Each structure stands twice: as structure tokens, then as C-alpha cells.
């Protein structure tokens, strides 16, 4: 709040928060509050359609049939489960579902979705960086990431160098 007050009038400031957190600790002053609207069915379909085109192009595959197959597989998955429909109303969670779909089984609840995302992204990152993480289990990687996240939280840092991690 002090930061906002110091810059008031000179810059536009956007603060993002989960609604429950904000309601517990609201900011005072002349603040416009906006809410992110949940996706409707049509928007979920449109997102999946665009995702299918983008993912096919990134794999140098512009085969219209393959794009349609990807779209149909993800749409069928999402719309066959009330739990996944509910998760897909959140644009970030729909993106995560699409990412995970291309590399495996999609969990049907939020608590399993994030660890699966970490596993998927770590695996993709591992391949693109040429890093061999096979000596670690996914549980080991998650525990290491938890330690790093906690250390960054304690140090009030959003970035950390390799030197700081090994020191």
C-alpha cells in the first residue's frame, strides 16, 4: 500500500490477487477493482482450438487433420468431466490442462494438476536444456523446488542465482 501511495498519480499500477486474499487485506484509497471473468463453454472451445493450431505449428506440423485431432482429443477430455470443465473456466488452469494433455494423463482435480504440471514442465525443460535428471525422482525434484521456493521466500527474492543456491 505504501508503494502505491508513493507512486500515485505518476504511474498506473496493477495489483493481482486471489479474491479471498484481497478481501482479507483490502487496500485503502481510490482503487478500481476488476475481476477476471471465468471462461464460458464457447471460450473454452475457442481456447482449445487456438491451442491446437499453435501446438501443431510449434511442432512444424501444419496438417489440418492433426490440428483437428488435437482439438477433438482435448475437447473430449475437458467436456467429458464436470471437474475438468470447472477447472477449465480458469484460463491459466486450461492452459495447464492443454500442456499436460500433450505429454500424458490429465488429473481431474486442482491439487493433482499442479504437481503434474511441474513434472511436465521439468521434463520438457530437461529435454530442451540437455540436462539428465534421471538420477532424481519427481518427488526429489519437488522437494528441491520446495526448498528453493522457501529460501527465496525467506530472503524476499523473486530470482536467485546458481551461486546463491550452491553457497
CSV table of N, CA, C and O in Angstrom, one decimal, residues 18 20 38 83-94 96-97 100 106-118:
chain,number,residue,atom,x,y,z
A,18,UNK,N,-5.6,-13.2,-5.5
A,18,UNK,CA,-6.8,-14.0,-5.4
A,18,UNK,C,-7.8,-13.3,-4.6
A,18,UNK,O,-7.5,-12.6,-3.6
A,20,UNK,N,-10.0,-14.0,-2.4
A,20,UNK,CA,-10.1,-14.3,-0.9
A,20,UNK,C,-9.0,-13.6,-0.2
A,20,UNK,O,-9.3,-13.1,0.9
A,38,UNK,N,-14.7,-15.8,-15.5
A,38,UNK,CA,-14.5,-17.2,-15.9
A,38,UNK,C,-14.8,-17.4,-17.3
A,38,UNK,O,-15.7,-16.8,-17.9
A,83,UNK,N,-15.5,-32.0,-13.5
A,83,UNK,CA,-14.4,-31.4,-12.7
A,83,UNK,C,-13.5,-30.6,-13.7
A,83,UNK,O,-13.0,-29.5,-13.3
A,84,UNK,N,-13.2,-31.2,-14.8
A,84,UNK,CA,-12.3,-30.5,-15.8
A,84,UNK,C,-13.0,-29.3,-16.4
A,84,UNK,O,-12.3,-28.3,-16.7
A,85,UNK,N,-14.3,-29.4,-16.6
A,85,UNK,CA,-15.0,-28.2,-17.1
A,85,UNK,C,-14.8,-27.1,-16.1
A,85,UNK,O,-14.5,-25.9,-16.5
A,86,UNK,N,-15.0,-27.4,-14.9
A,86,UNK,CA,-14.9,-26.3,-13.8
A,86,UNK,C,-13.5,-25.8,-13.8
A,86,UNK,O,-13.3,-24.5,-13.7
A,87,UNK,N,-12.5,-26.6,-13.8
A,87,UNK,CA,-11.1,-26.1,-13.8
A,87,UNK,C,-10.8,-25.3,-15.1
A,87,UNK,O,-10.1,-24.3,-15.0
A,88,UNK,N,-11.4,-25.7,-16.2
A,88,UNK,CA,-11.1,-25.0,-17.5
A,88,UNK,C,-11.7,-23.6,-17.6
A,88,UNK,O,-11.4,-22.9,-18.5
A,89,UNK,N,-12.6,-23.3,-16.7
A,89,UNK,CA,-13.1,-21.9,-16.7
A,89,UNK,C,-12.1,-20.9,-16.3
A,89,UNK,O,-12.2,-19.7,-16.5
A,90,UNK,N,-11.0,-21.4,-15.6
A,90,UNK,CA,-9.9,-20.5,-15.3
A,90,UNK,C,-8.8,-20.6,-16.4
A,90,UNK,O,-8.3,-21.7,-16.7
A,91,UNK,N,-8.5,-19.5,-17.1
A,91,UNK,CA,-7.6,-19.5,-18.3
A,91,UNK,C,-6.3,-20.2,-18.0
A,91,UNK,O,-5.8,-21.0,-18.8
A,92,UNK,N,-5.7,-19.9,-16.8
A,92,UNK,CA,-4.4,-20.5,-16.5
A,92,UNK,C,-4.5,-22.0,-16.3
A,92,UNK,O,-3.7,-22.7,-16.8
A,93,UNK,N,-5.6,-22.4,-15.7
A,93,UNK,CA,-5.7,-23.9,-15.5
A,93,UNK,C,-6.0,-24.6,-16.8
A,93,UNK,O,-5.6,-25.7,-17.0
A,94,UNK,N,-6.8,-23.9,-17.7
A,94,UNK,CA,-7.0,-24.5,-19.0
A,94,UNK,C,-5.7,-24.6,-19.8
A,94,UNK,O,-5.4,-25.7,-20.4
A,96,UNK,N,-2.8,-25.1,-18.5
A,96,UNK,CA,-2.1,-26.2,-17.8
A,96,UNK,C,-2.6,-27.5,-18.3
A,96,UNK,O,-1.9,-28.5,-18.6
A,97,UNK,N,-3.9,-27.6,-18.4
A,97,UNK,CA,-4.6,-28.9,-18.9
A,97,UNK,C,-4.1,-29.2,-20.3
A,97,UNK,O,-3.7,-30.3,-20.6
A,100,UNK,N,-0.4,-30.3,-20.2
A,100,UNK,CA,-0.3,-31.7,-19.7
A,100,UNK,C,-0.8,-32.7,-20.7
A,100,UNK,O,-0.3,-33.8,-20.8
A,106,UNK,N,-4.2,-36.3,-17.8
A,106,UNK,CA,-4.6,-35.1,-17.1
A,106,UNK,C,-5.4,-35.4,-15.8
A,106,UNK,O,-6.4,-36.0,-15.9
A,107,UNK,N,-4.9,-35.0,-14.6
A,107,UNK,CA,-5.6,-35.2,-13.4
A,107,UNK,C,-7.0,-34.4,-13.4
A,107,UNK,O,-7.1,-33.4,-14.1
A,108,UNK,N,-7.9,-34.8,-12.7
A,108,UNK,CA,-9.2,-34.2,-12.7
A,108,UNK,C,-9.5,-33.3,-11.5
A,108,UNK,O,-10.5,-32.8,-11.3
A,109,UNK,N,-8.4,-33.0,-10.7
A,109,UNK,CA,-8.6,-32.0,-9.6
A,109,UNK,C,-7.4,-31.2,-9.5
A,109,UNK,O,-6.3,-31.5,-9.9
A,110,UNK,N,-7.6,-30.0,-8.9
A,110,UNK,CA,-6.6,-29.0,-8.9
A,110,UNK,C,-5.3,-29.4,-8.1
A,110,UNK,O,-4.2,-29.1,-8.4
A,111,UNK,N,-5.5,-30.1,-7.0
A,111,UNK,CA,-4.4,-30.5,-6.1
A,111,UNK,C,-3.4,-31.4,-6.8
A,111,UNK,O,-2.2,-31.5,-6.5
A,112,UNK,N,-3.9,-32.2,-7.8
A,112,UNK,CA,-3.0,-33.1,-8.6
A,112,UNK,C,-2.5,-32.4,-9.8
A,112,UNK,O,-1.5,-32.9,-10.4
A,113,UNK,N,-3.2,-31.4,-10.3
A,113,UNK,CA,-2.9,-30.7,-11.5
A,113,UNK,C,-1.5,-30.0,-11.4
A,113,UNK,O,-0.7,-30.1,-12.3
A,114,UNK,N,-1.3,-29.3,-10.3
A,114,UNK,CA,0.0,-28.5,-10.2
A,114,UNK,C,1.2,-29.4,-10.2
A,114,UNK,O,2.2,-29.2,-10.9
A,115,UNK,N,1.2,-30.5,-9.4
A,115,UNK,CA,2.4,-31.4,-9.4
A,115,UNK,C,2.7,-32.0,-10.8
A,115,UNK,O,3.8,-32.2,-11.2
A,116,UNK,N,1.6,-32.3,-11.5
A,116,UNK,CA,1.7,-32.9,-12.8
A,116,UNK,C,2.3,-31.9,-13.8
A,116,UNK,O,3.1,-32.2,-14.6
A,117,UNK,N,1.9,-30.6,-13.6
A,117,UNK,CA,2.4,-29.5,-14.4
A,117,UNK,C,3.9,-29.4,-14.1
A,117,UNK,O,4.7,-29.3,-15.1
A,118,UNK,N,4.3,-29.4,-12.9
A,118,UNK,CA,5.8,-29.3,-12.6
A,118,UNK,C,6.5,-30.5,-13.2
A,118,UNK,O,7.6,-30.3,-13.8
